[in-house]
Amino acid sequence: MPQPLSYLKETASQTAGPYVHIGLIPAMAGFDIFEKNFSNILVTPSTQGERITLEGKVLDGTGTPLRDVLLEIWQANAAGRYNHPADRSAGALDDSFRGWGRAGSDFDSGLVTFDTIKPGAIIDKAGRKCAPHVNVWIVARGINIGLNTRLYFSDEEAANAGDPVLNLVEPAVRRKTLIATRGERAGKIVYSFTINLQGPEETVFFDV
Amino acid sequence: MNAQAPALRDPRLNRPEPLTPPLGDGGFFQRDRTIHPPAHAPGYKSSVLRSPRQSLLSLENSVSEITGPVFGHNDLGPLDNDLIRNYAKDGDPVGERIIVHGRVLDETGRGVPNTLVEFWQANAGGRYRHKKDTYLAPIDPNFGGCGRALTDDTGYYYFRTVKPGPYPWRNYVNSWRPAHIHFSVFGSGFAQRLITQMYFEGDPLIPVCPILTTIPDKDALDRLVAPLDLNASTPFDSLAYRFDIVLRGQRSTYFENRTAGN
């Protein structure tokens, strides 16, 4: 017998369940408990960058919106820098931007929204330029382990065409499942997205 | 913050030193999906329409995955880890008073410091304070059912609460959830993000739970069951349960690696 390796095993995932709001967004569960709450608004008045709204739904295998889903997003700032010590790239940090938010879908419509800024392009370890994107993590009743995906931006065609992650997606027709569509409503920039859990338009999910 | 509750040595850490492989890129160890529930687990009926059917696209970790949100004590309030007091209106909540404590570790056995742990649960009667929960057991006016804590330098966390009750749910006509507490943990990078549930030693509903038994690996299932920890209980006050959480390990960035072709 060789020597044993002594790594521990990761704790198994379990569904967040239908009442995930109690712990993570108590106001949505119907009560007020914490002095400070996390939210779907990532910006303050002093945050640098173009203000955008991300707006979308998560659909089940019948095309019905999930009305009890919770999304978290994690993104770089307008200069392409993540607010984390492991990002040692050259872009400037923005102290007024953590780069993270969470949102529960509306209990009637299933709509999920985030008010944030458009992230800058990111330089990866190999020095390649990566298209601006937002990392998305999805949990809900019926989802046994959180789903990882990304949102890219429809007005970044050239950057998207050269993005090393988008270019991994085969067949290429599936790449469009990761692109949010830019539009304008009442003077605000809105990027719309649809995350399909199943079906011919199933969104690309990542094993990160 | 944990002055009254010293960090405990993990009994499983009976090894010389935790190892972080030196020739790394800062990426996390590949997730072993055989110990996690599959997305499509028909015994848990809600998973059928909500499970992706295409293969996940494997992604070498980039800066987008090895970074993640950083939280601090400024994000928390003083009662956030005391569920007996953080929603009390005119007295203490009903139920068995318990302390839940443990460490957040990574797969190398190192504690994960300063990471956010969030938890939520039903009250002692098995009822959630949630507008969508209609179970006939009563709401407890003095119990909210959620809290959060930041791990200390060694990865240790603790909170005080009442033991949640089991409750029925619509899967089969007579499905009951074992008593459990939901946990949300961040780690240092977004790829470590994890939500799980903690169960209680000796609960007879554990082996018949359609959600718990989505886990294909018996050892992985057992690791979600917190043992009674009498040594950590407070005499004439609270029992204690010990629950350690393991997040993915991480390769270091001691040496700068060149990607092939560059």
GROMACS .gro file of C-alpha atoms in nm:
model
  470
    1MET     CA    1   0.000   0.000   0.000
    2PRO     CA    2   0.130   0.346  -0.083
    3GLN     CA    3   0.113   0.621   0.174
    4PRO     CA    4  -0.236   0.758   0.212
    5LEU     CA    5  -0.313   1.104   0.080
    6SER     CA    6  -0.476   1.303   0.354
    7TYR     CA    7  -0.694   1.550   0.172
    8LEU     CA    8  -1.036   1.613   0.313
    9LYS     CA    9  -1.341   1.581   0.090
   10GLU     CA   10  -1.556   1.878   0.001
   11THR     CA   11  -1.885   1.896   0.189
   12ALA     CA   12  -2.173   1.775  -0.029
   13SER     CA   13  -2.411   2.034  -0.167
   14GLN     CA   14  -2.780   2.036  -0.083
   15THR     CA   15  -3.058   2.237  -0.242
   16ALA     CA   16  -3.117   2.590  -0.112
   17GLY     CA   17  -3.486   2.499  -0.093
   18PRO     CA   18  -3.794   2.716  -0.140
   19TYR     CA   19  -3.728   2.929   0.168
   20VAL     CA   20  -3.375   3.041   0.078
   21HIS     CA   21  -3.493   3.402   0.119
   22ILE     CA   22  -3.514   3.366   0.498
   23GLY     CA   23  -3.141   3.333   0.530
   24LEU     CA   24  -3.014   3.533   0.236
   25ILE     CA   25  -3.282   3.798   0.161
   26PRO     CA   26  -3.508   3.803   0.470
   27ALA     CA   27  -3.707   4.102   0.346
   28MET     CA   28  -3.838   3.885   0.063
   29ALA     CA   29  -3.950   3.622   0.314
   30GLY     CA   30  -4.157   3.896   0.474
   31PHE     CA   31  -3.961   4.017   0.775
   32ASP     CA   32  -3.691   4.256   0.885
   33ILE     CA   33  -3.413   4.124   1.106
   34PHE     CA   34  -3.059   4.236   1.016
   35GLU     CA   35  -2.924   4.587   1.055
   36LYS     CA   36  -2.740   4.548   0.726
   37ASN     CA   37  -2.866   4.355   0.428
   38PHE     CA   38  -2.718   4.239   0.102
   39SER     CA   39  -2.900   4.330  -0.214
   40ASN     CA   40  -2.922   4.342  -0.591
   41ILE     CA   41  -2.786   4.696  -0.604
   42LEU     CA   42  -2.409   4.681  -0.651
   43VAL     CA   43  -2.348   5.050  -0.708
   44THR     CA   44  -2.327   5.361  -0.496
   45PRO     CA   45  -2.328   5.717  -0.635
   46SER     CA   46  -1.948   5.715  -0.637
   47THR     CA   47  -1.901   5.388  -0.827
   48GLN     CA   48  -1.710   5.433  -1.152
   49GLY     CA   49  -1.852   5.304  -1.478
   50GLU     CA   50  -2.157   5.286  -1.702
   51ARG     CA   51  -2.476   5.219  -1.503
   52ILE     CA   52  -2.664   4.917  -1.632
   53THR     CA   53  -2.951   4.696  -1.524
   54LEU     CA   54  -2.929   4.323  -1.576
   55GLU     CA   55  -3.278   4.181  -1.611
   56GLY     CA   56  -3.385   3.828  -1.685
   57LYS     CA   57  -3.555   3.507  -1.594
   58VAL     CA   58  -3.459   3.148  -1.527
   59LEU     CA   59  -3.686   2.902  -1.710
   60ASP     CA   60  -3.750   2.538  -1.625
   61GLY     CA   61  -3.791   2.251  -1.872
   62THR     CA   62  -4.144   2.361  -1.962
   63GLY     CA   63  -4.038   2.723  -2.023
   64THR     CA   64  -4.199   2.839  -1.699
   65PRO     CA   65  -4.005   3.104  -1.504
   66LEU     CA   66  -3.869   2.994  -1.167
   67ARG     CA   67  -4.033   3.220  -0.911
   68ASP     CA   68  -3.825   3.103  -0.615
   69VAL     CA   69  -3.476   3.119  -0.764
   70LEU     CA   70  -3.183   3.313  -0.618
   71LEU     CA   71  -2.899   3.449  -0.830
   72GLU     CA   72  -2.567   3.590  -0.724
   73ILE     CA   73  -2.335   3.780  -0.953
   74TRP     CA   74  -1.962   3.847  -0.922
   75GLN     CA   75  -1.790   4.083  -1.157
   76ALA     CA   76  -1.492   4.306  -1.218
   77ASN     CA   77  -1.515   4.683  -1.193
   78ALA     CA   78  -1.518   4.924  -1.487
   79ALA     CA   79  -1.139   4.892  -1.515
   80GLY     CA   80  -1.156   4.511  -1.539
   81ARG     CA   81  -1.025   4.455  -1.187
   82TYR     CA   82  -1.187   4.226  -0.930
   83ASN     CA   83  -1.205   4.359  -0.576
   84HIS     CA   84  -1.004   4.067  -0.436
   85PRO     CA   85  -0.635   4.024  -0.348
   86ALA     CA   86  -0.588   3.736  -0.595
   87ASP     CA   87  -0.647   3.975  -0.885
   88ARG     CA   88  -0.305   4.130  -0.940
   89SER     CA   89  -0.381   4.289  -1.274
   90ALA     CA   90  -0.305   4.652  -1.346
   91GLY     CA   91  -0.656   4.801  -1.349
   92ALA     CA   92  -0.739   5.043  -1.069
   93LEU     CA   93  -0.949   4.925  -0.774
   94ASP     CA   94  -1.274   5.108  -0.706
   95ASP     CA   95  -1.331   5.122  -0.331
   96SER     CA   96  -1.701   5.186  -0.383
   97PHE     CA   97  -1.757   4.865  -0.577
   98ARG     CA   98  -1.750   4.521  -0.411
   99GLY     CA   99  -1.858   4.357  -0.735
  100TRP     CA  100  -2.104   4.116  -0.580
  101GLY     CA  101  -2.480   4.111  -0.536
  102ARG     CA  102  -2.770   3.875  -0.490
  103ALA     CA  103  -3.130   3.881  -0.604
  104GLY     CA  104  -3.436   3.667  -0.562
  105SER     CA  105  -3.680   3.638  -0.851
  106ASP     CA  106  -4.014   3.813  -0.821
  107PHE     CA  107  -4.268   3.573  -0.665
  108ASP     CA  108  -4.521   3.647  -0.944
  109SER     CA  109  -4.326   3.718  -1.262
  110GLY     CA  110  -3.998   3.538  -1.193
  111LEU     CA  111  -3.807   3.850  -1.300
  112VAL     CA  112  -3.456   3.896  -1.158
  113THR     CA  113  -3.280   4.234  -1.172
  114PHE     CA  114  -2.942   4.375  -1.073
  115ASP     CA  115  -2.836   4.740  -1.078
  116THR     CA  116  -2.466   4.743  -1.149
  117ILE     CA  117  -2.201   4.878  -1.386
  118LYS     CA  118  -2.069   4.726  -1.701
  119PRO     CA  119  -1.740   4.553  -1.615
  120GLY     CA  120  -1.424   4.621  -1.811
  121ALA     CA  121  -1.233   4.364  -2.012
  122ILE     CA  122  -1.015   4.130  -1.805
  123ILE     CA  123  -0.659   4.021  -1.873
  124ASP     CA  124  -0.611   3.652  -1.791
  125LYS     CA  125  -0.300   3.475  -1.660
  126ALA     CA  126  -0.170   3.415  -2.011
  127GLY     CA  127  -0.206   3.783  -2.091
  128ARG     CA  128  -0.509   3.727  -2.311
  129LYS     CA  129  -0.787   3.982  -2.315
  130CYS     CA  130  -1.119   3.837  -2.199
  131ALA     CA  131  -1.445   3.996  -2.300
  132PRO     CA  132  -1.634   4.182  -2.028
  133HIS     CA  133  -1.857   3.939  -1.841
  134VAL     CA  134  -2.050   3.880  -1.522
  135ASN     CA  135  -2.021   3.549  -1.335
  136VAL     CA  136  -2.356   3.406  -1.226
  137TRP     CA  137  -2.440   3.147  -0.961
  138ILE     CA  138  -2.792   3.002  -0.940
  139VAL     CA  139  -2.962   2.817  -0.654
  140ALA     CA  140  -3.324   2.719  -0.593
  141ARG     CA  141  -3.557   2.445  -0.483
  142GLY     CA  142  -3.490   2.154  -0.717
  143ILE     CA  143  -3.133   2.264  -0.793
  144ASN     CA  144  -2.910   2.021  -0.606
  145ILE     CA  145  -2.583   2.200  -0.659
  146GLY     CA  146  -2.541   2.566  -0.753
  147LEU     CA  147  -2.517   2.630  -1.128
  148ASN     CA  148  -2.237   2.847  -1.266
  149THR     CA  149  -2.277   3.043  -1.586
  150ARG     CA  150  -2.170   3.379  -1.729
  151LEU     CA  151  -2.331   3.677  -1.896
  152TYR     CA  152  -2.151   3.850  -2.181
  153PHE     CA  153  -2.269   4.169  -2.355
  154SER     CA  154  -2.430   4.188  -2.699
  155ASP     CA  155  -2.256   4.514  -2.788
  156GLU     CA  156  -1.910   4.359  -2.742
  157GLU     CA  157  -1.909   4.155  -3.060
  158ALA     CA  158  -1.538   4.186  -3.133
  159ALA     CA  159  -1.433   4.112  -2.777
  160ASN     CA  160  -1.676   3.820  -2.754
  161ALA     CA  161  -1.538   3.672  -3.077
  162GLY     CA  162  -1.192   3.661  -2.919
  163ASP     CA  163  -1.295   3.549  -2.572
  164PRO     CA  164  -1.112   3.231  -2.465
  165VAL     CA  165  -1.409   3.094  -2.267
  166LEU     CA  166  -1.677   3.165  -2.529
  167ASN     CA  167  -1.451   2.999  -2.783
  168LEU     CA  168  -1.449   2.679  -2.578
  169VAL     CA  169  -1.824   2.642  -2.625
  170GLU     CA  170  -1.908   2.380  -2.887
  171PRO     CA  171  -2.119   2.367  -3.089
  172ALA     CA  172  -2.073   2.739  -3.146
  173VAL     CA  173  -2.447   2.789  -3.175
  174ARG     CA  174  -2.471   2.751  -2.797
  175ARG     CA  175  -2.253   3.060  -2.736
  176LYS     CA  176  -2.553   3.287  -2.778
  177THR     CA  177  -2.705   3.142  -2.461
  178LEU     CA  178  -2.443   3.342  -2.268
  179ILE     CA  179  -2.507   3.680  -2.431
  180ALA     CA  180  -2.728   3.943  -2.267
  181THR     CA  181  -2.900   4.180  -2.511
  182ARG     CA  182  -2.848   4.552  -2.476
  183GLY     CA  183  -3.153   4.776  -2.486
  184GLU     CA  184  -3.275   5.105  -2.346
  185ARG     CA  185  -3.582   5.181  -2.138
  186ALA     CA  186  -3.673   5.520  -1.994
  187GLY     CA  187  -3.320   5.642  -2.046
  188LYS     CA  188  -3.163   5.345  -1.868
  189ILE     CA  189  -2.945   5.079  -2.021
  190VAL     CA  190  -3.098   4.735  -1.968
  191TYR     CA  191  -2.933   4.408  -2.062
  192SER     CA  192  -3.188   4.127  -2.093
  193PHE     CA  193  -3.107   3.762  -2.043
  194THR     CA  194  -3.285   3.428  -2.031
  195ILE     CA  195  -3.134   3.128  -1.855
  196ASN     CA  196  -3.286   2.802  -1.980
  197LEU     CA  197  -3.227   2.509  -1.747
  198GLN     CA  198  -3.328   2.259  -2.015
  199GLY     CA  199  -3.442   2.232  -2.377
  200PRO     CA  200  -3.299   2.313  -2.717
  201GLU     CA  201  -3.184   2.655  -2.593
  202GLU     CA  202  -3.031   2.517  -2.273
  203THR     CA  203  -2.786   2.769  -2.130
  204VAL     CA  204  -2.422   2.671  -2.110
  205PHE     CA  205  -2.332   2.590  -1.750
  206PHE     CA  206  -1.973   2.556  -1.633
  207ASP     CA  207  -1.793   2.313  -1.411
  208VAL     CA  208  -1.561   2.570  -1.259
  209MET     CA  209  -1.475   3.755   1.846
  210ASN     CA  210  -1.461   3.398   1.970
  211ALA     CA  211  -1.306   3.471   2.307
  212GLN     CA  212  -1.548   3.259   2.507
  213ALA     CA  213  -1.531   2.969   2.268
  214PRO     CA  214  -1.177   2.860   2.185
  215ALA     CA  215  -1.109   2.722   1.840
  216LEU     CA  216  -1.104   2.347   1.854
  217ARG     CA  217  -0.858   2.121   1.682
  218ASP     CA  218  -1.029   1.924   1.413
  219PRO     CA  219  -1.014   1.557   1.513
  220ARG     CA  220  -0.962   1.460   1.150
  221LEU     CA  221  -0.646   1.668   1.128
  222ASN     CA  222  -0.426   1.390   1.255
  223ARG     CA  223  -0.155   1.457   1.002
  224PRO     CA  224   0.173   1.648   0.999
  225GLU     CA  225   0.093   1.959   0.796
  226PRO     CA  226  -0.175   2.041   0.546
  227LEU     CA  227  -0.036   2.049   0.198
  228THR     CA  228  -0.088   2.305  -0.070
  229PRO     CA  229   0.074   2.185  -0.392
  230PRO     CA  230   0.336   2.448  -0.478
  231LEU     CA  231   0.328   2.433  -0.856
  232GLY     CA  232  -0.011   2.584  -0.896
  233ASP     CA  233  -0.196   2.854  -1.074
  234GLY     CA  234  -0.415   2.957  -0.785
  235GLY     CA  235  -0.695   2.743  -0.920
  236PHE     CA  236  -0.912   2.523  -0.701
  237PHE     CA  237  -0.887   2.147  -0.688
  238GLN     CA  238  -1.120   1.993  -0.941
  239ARG     CA  239  -1.460   1.938  -0.785
  240ASP     CA  240  -1.532   1.569  -0.720
  241ARG     CA  241  -1.888   1.555  -0.847
  242THR     CA  242  -1.931   1.191  -0.742
  243ILE     CA  243  -1.984   1.304  -0.382
  244HIS     CA  244  -2.243   1.568  -0.474
  245PRO     CA  245  -2.604   1.499  -0.563
  246PRO     CA  246  -2.656   1.482  -0.940
  247ALA     CA  247  -2.858   1.768  -1.090
  248HIS     CA  248  -3.123   1.522  -1.207
  249ALA     CA  249  -3.230   1.311  -0.909
  250PRO     CA  250  -3.586   1.187  -0.982
  251GLY     CA  251  -3.656   1.083  -0.621
  252TYR     CA  252  -3.647   1.455  -0.543
  253LYS     CA  253  -3.920   1.548  -0.787
  254SER     CA  254  -3.848   1.922  -0.807
  255SER     CA  255  -3.511   1.842  -0.965
  256VAL     CA  256  -3.663   1.686  -1.276
  257LEU     CA  257  -3.757   2.008  -1.459
  258ARG     CA  258  -3.479   2.214  -1.304
  259SER     CA  259  -3.174   2.005  -1.394
  260PRO     CA  260  -2.953   2.085  -1.694
  261ARG     CA  261  -2.928   1.794  -1.937
  262GLN     CA  262  -2.620   1.901  -2.132
  263SER     CA  263  -2.274   1.832  -1.996
  264LEU     CA  264  -2.121   2.108  -1.788
  265LEU     CA  265  -1.836   2.280  -1.972
  266SER     CA  266  -1.519   2.231  -1.767
  267LEU     CA  267  -1.332   2.555  -1.717
  268GLU     CA  268  -0.978   2.596  -1.596
  269ASN     CA  269  -1.000   2.849  -1.318
  270SER     CA  270  -0.923   3.203  -1.428
  271VAL     CA  271  -0.918   3.518  -1.221
  272SER     CA  272  -1.299   3.520  -1.248
  273GLU     CA  273  -1.322   3.198  -1.044
  274ILE     CA  274  -1.036   3.232  -0.793
  275THR     CA  275  -1.161   3.570  -0.676
  276GLY     CA  276  -1.483   3.629  -0.488
  277PRO     CA  277  -1.653   3.879  -0.261
  278VAL     CA  278  -1.475   3.981   0.057
  279PHE     CA  279  -1.683   4.043   0.369
  280GLY     CA  280  -1.595   4.200   0.702
  281HIS     CA  281  -1.737   4.263   1.045
  282ASN     CA  282  -1.888   4.585   0.907
  283ASP     CA  283  -2.133   4.370   0.713
  284LEU     CA  284  -2.272   4.211   1.030
  285GLY     CA  285  -2.464   4.324   1.334
  286PRO     CA  286  -2.382   4.224   1.693
  287LEU     CA  287  -2.672   3.975   1.728
  288ASP     CA  288  -2.641   3.817   1.386
  289ASN     CA  289  -2.508   3.488   1.526
  290ASP     CA  290  -2.761   3.465   1.809
  291LEU     CA  291  -3.092   3.335   1.676
  292ILE     CA  292  -3.230   3.318   2.030
  293ARG     CA  293  -3.202   3.696   2.059
  294ASN     CA  294  -3.190   3.843   1.710
  295TYR     CA  295  -3.568   3.840   1.661
  296ALA     CA  296  -3.689   3.816   2.021
  297LYS     CA  297  -3.984   4.047   2.084
  298ASP     CA  298  -4.117   3.963   2.430
  299GLY     CA  299  -3.917   3.659   2.538
  300ASP     CA  300  -3.706   3.371   2.413
  301PRO     CA  301  -3.816   3.145   2.130
  302VAL     CA  302  -3.968   2.807   2.213
  303GLY     CA  303  -3.752   2.499   2.168
  304GLU     CA  304  -3.435   2.315   2.264
  305ARG     CA  305  -3.157   2.566   2.305
  306ILE     CA  306  -2.849   2.462   2.110
  307ILE     CA  307  -2.508   2.590   2.006
  308VAL     CA  308  -2.384   2.499   1.661
  309HIS     CA  309  -2.013   2.536   1.608
  310GLY     CA  310  -1.733   2.411   1.388
  311ARG     CA  311  -1.473   2.511   1.137
  312VAL     CA  312  -1.479   2.598   0.773
  313LEU     CA  313  -1.181   2.414   0.625
  314ASP     CA  314  -1.055   2.355   0.276
  315GLU     CA  315  -0.959   2.017   0.135
  316THR     CA  316  -0.599   2.060   0.250
  317GLY     CA  317  -0.729   2.082   0.609
  318ARG     CA  318  -0.652   2.450   0.653
  319GLY     CA  319  -0.909   2.672   0.818
  320VAL     CA  320  -1.073   2.927   0.589
  321PRO     CA  321  -1.047   3.257   0.777
  322ASN     CA  322  -1.280   3.557   0.763
  323THR     CA  323  -1.535   3.394   0.543
  324LEU     CA  324  -1.908   3.459   0.559
  325VAL     CA  325  -2.131   3.177   0.685
  326GLU     CA  326  -2.508   3.228   0.667
  327PHE     CA  327  -2.770   2.994   0.813
  328TRP     CA  328  -3.147   2.965   0.818
  329GLN     CA  329  -3.397   2.718   0.958
  330ALA     CA  330  -3.752   2.639   1.065
  331ASN     CA  331  -3.861   2.701   1.422
  332ALA     CA  332  -3.897   2.428   1.686
  333GLY     CA  333  -4.235   2.329   1.540
  334GLY     CA  334  -4.102   2.295   1.187
  335ARG     CA  335  -4.250   2.621   1.055
  336TYR     CA  336  -4.052   2.874   0.855
  337ARG     CA  337  -4.101   3.247   0.891
  338HIS     CA  338  -4.168   3.281   0.520
  339LYS     CA  339  -4.471   3.416   0.339
  340LYS     CA  340  -4.483   3.103   0.123
  341ASP     CA  341  -4.478   2.850   0.410
  342THR     CA  342  -4.832   2.741   0.499
  343TYR     CA  343  -4.759   2.447   0.732
  344LEU     CA  344  -5.010   2.439   1.019
  345ALA     CA  345  -4.746   2.453   1.293
  346PRO     CA  346  -4.745   2.805   1.441
  347ILE     CA  347  -4.501   3.088   1.376
  348ASP     CA  348  -4.296   3.166   1.687
  349PRO     CA  349  -4.327   3.541   1.753
  350ASN     CA  350  -3.978   3.544   1.902
  351PHE     CA  351  -3.795   3.353   1.632
  352GLY     CA  352  -3.679   3.480   1.293
  353GLY     CA  353  -3.479   3.177   1.193
  354CYS     CA  354  -3.172   3.323   1.026
  355GLY     CA  355  -2.827   3.440   1.119
  356ARG     CA  356  -2.471   3.478   0.998
  357ALA     CA  357  -2.116   3.477   1.121
  358LEU     CA  358  -1.768   3.548   0.997
  359THR     CA  359  -1.511   3.275   1.065
  360ASP     CA  360  -1.212   3.373   1.279
  361ASP     CA  361  -0.845   3.336   1.182
  362THR     CA  362  -0.866   2.958   1.217
  363GLY     CA  363  -1.190   2.917   1.026
  364TYR     CA  364  -1.397   2.873   1.342
  365TYR     CA  365  -1.759   2.987   1.362
  366TYR     CA  366  -2.041   2.941   1.610
  367PHE     CA  367  -2.397   3.048   1.668
  368ARG     CA  368  -2.681   2.993   1.911
  369THR     CA  369  -3.032   2.891   1.816
  370VAL     CA  370  -3.316   2.648   1.895
  371LYS     CA  371  -3.327   2.306   1.738
  372PRO     CA  372  -3.552   2.314   1.429
  373GLY     CA  373  -3.841   2.069   1.399
  374PRO     CA  374  -3.909   1.829   1.113
  375TYR     CA  375  -4.188   1.919   0.873
  376PRO     CA  376  -4.392   1.764   0.591
  377TRP     CA  377  -4.350   1.866   0.229
  378ARG     CA  378  -4.498   1.776  -0.106
  379ASN     CA  379  -4.281   1.516  -0.270
  380TYR     CA  380  -4.450   1.189  -0.185
  381VAL     CA  381  -4.775   1.229   0.010
  382ASN     CA  382  -4.597   1.145   0.335
  383SER     CA  383  -4.253   1.303   0.291
  384TRP     CA  384  -4.098   1.469   0.596
  385ARG     CA  385  -3.777   1.664   0.614
  386PRO     CA  386  -3.544   1.564   0.896
  387ALA     CA  387  -3.459   1.853   1.127
  388HIS     CA  388  -3.197   2.059   0.946
  389ILE     CA  389  -3.023   2.394   0.926
  390HIS     CA  390  -2.937   2.545   0.586
  391PHE     CA  391  -2.583   2.679   0.542
  392SER     CA  392  -2.441   2.915   0.282
  393VAL     CA  393  -2.062   2.951   0.268
  394PHE     CA  394  -1.842   3.168   0.048
  395GLY     CA  395  -1.472   3.076   0.084
  396SER     CA  396  -1.210   3.293  -0.081
  397GLY     CA  397  -1.310   3.242  -0.446
  398PHE     CA  398  -1.645   3.231  -0.621
  399ALA     CA  399  -1.577   2.872  -0.735
  400GLN     CA  400  -1.588   2.763  -0.369
  401ARG     CA  401  -1.941   2.893  -0.321
  402LEU     CA  402  -2.152   2.628  -0.149
  403ILE     CA  403  -2.498   2.582  -0.005
  404THR     CA  404  -2.570   2.276   0.204
  405GLN     CA  405  -2.776   2.151   0.498
  406MET     CA  406  -2.674   2.026   0.841
  407TYR     CA  407  -2.863   1.737   1.001
  408PHE     CA  408  -2.871   1.611   1.358
  409GLU     CA  409  -2.720   1.289   1.487
  410GLY     CA  410  -2.976   1.020   1.553
  411ASP     CA  411  -3.264   1.166   1.350
  412PRO     CA  412  -3.470   0.869   1.220
  413LEU     CA  413  -3.588   1.075   0.920
  414ILE     CA  414  -3.237   1.098   0.775
  415PRO     CA  415  -3.234   0.766   0.585
  416VAL     CA  416  -3.577   0.826   0.429
  417CYS     CA  417  -3.534   1.188   0.320
  418PRO     CA  418  -3.570   1.224  -0.060
  419ILE     CA  419  -3.342   1.530  -0.059
  420LEU     CA  420  -3.067   1.392   0.162
  421THR     CA  421  -3.061   1.063  -0.026
  422THR     CA  422  -2.988   1.244  -0.355
  423ILE     CA  423  -2.628   1.223  -0.230
  424PRO     CA  424  -2.484   0.909  -0.391
  425ASP     CA  425  -2.193   0.866  -0.150
  426LYS     CA  426  -2.266   0.729   0.198
  427ASP     CA  427  -1.962   0.895   0.357
  428ALA     CA  428  -2.051   1.230   0.201
  429LEU     CA  429  -2.401   1.197   0.342
  430ASP     CA  430  -2.269   1.110   0.688
  431ARG     CA  431  -2.051   1.421   0.681
  432LEU     CA  432  -2.368   1.633   0.676
  433VAL     CA  433  -2.479   1.488   1.010
  434ALA     CA  434  -2.361   1.690   1.309
  435PRO     CA  435  -2.276   1.491   1.621
  436LEU     CA  436  -2.391   1.595   1.965
  437ASP     CA  437  -2.091   1.766   2.127
  438LEU     CA  438  -2.143   1.747   2.502
  439ASN     CA  439  -1.804   1.902   2.569
  440ALA     CA  440  -1.918   2.221   2.402
  441SER     CA  441  -2.258   2.232   2.566
  442THR     CA  442  -2.331   2.485   2.839
  443PRO     CA  443  -2.455   2.313   3.158
  444PHE     CA  444  -2.811   2.407   3.251
  445ASP     CA  445  -2.838   2.616   2.934
  446SER     CA  446  -2.770   2.467   2.588
  447LEU     CA  447  -2.668   2.146   2.414
  448ALA     CA  448  -2.412   2.174   2.135
  449TYR     CA  449  -2.365   2.021   1.791
  450ARG     CA  450  -2.043   2.025   1.593
  451PHE     CA  451  -2.052   2.088   1.219
  452ASP     CA  452  -1.737   2.128   1.008
  453ILE     CA  453  -1.769   2.239   0.648
  454VAL     CA  454  -1.506   2.159   0.387
  455LEU     CA  455  -1.463   2.380   0.080
  456ARG     CA  456  -1.251   2.303  -0.223
  457GLY     CA  457  -0.875   2.320  -0.178
  458GLN     CA  458  -0.662   2.561  -0.372
  459ARG     CA  459  -0.332   2.539  -0.552
  460SER     CA  460  -0.086   2.807  -0.459
  461THR     CA  461   0.071   3.069  -0.678
  462TYR     CA  462   0.423   3.041  -0.534
  463PHE     CA  463   0.569   2.990  -0.879
  464GLU     CA  464   0.465   3.177  -1.186
  465ASN     CA  465   0.374   2.922  -1.453
  466ARG     CA  466   0.380   2.977  -1.823
  467THR     CA  467   0.088   2.851  -2.021
  468ALA     CA  468   0.195   2.627  -2.307
  469GLY     CA  469   0.239   2.824  -2.625
  470ASN     CA  470   0.307   3.154  -2.453
   0.00000   0.00000   0.00000
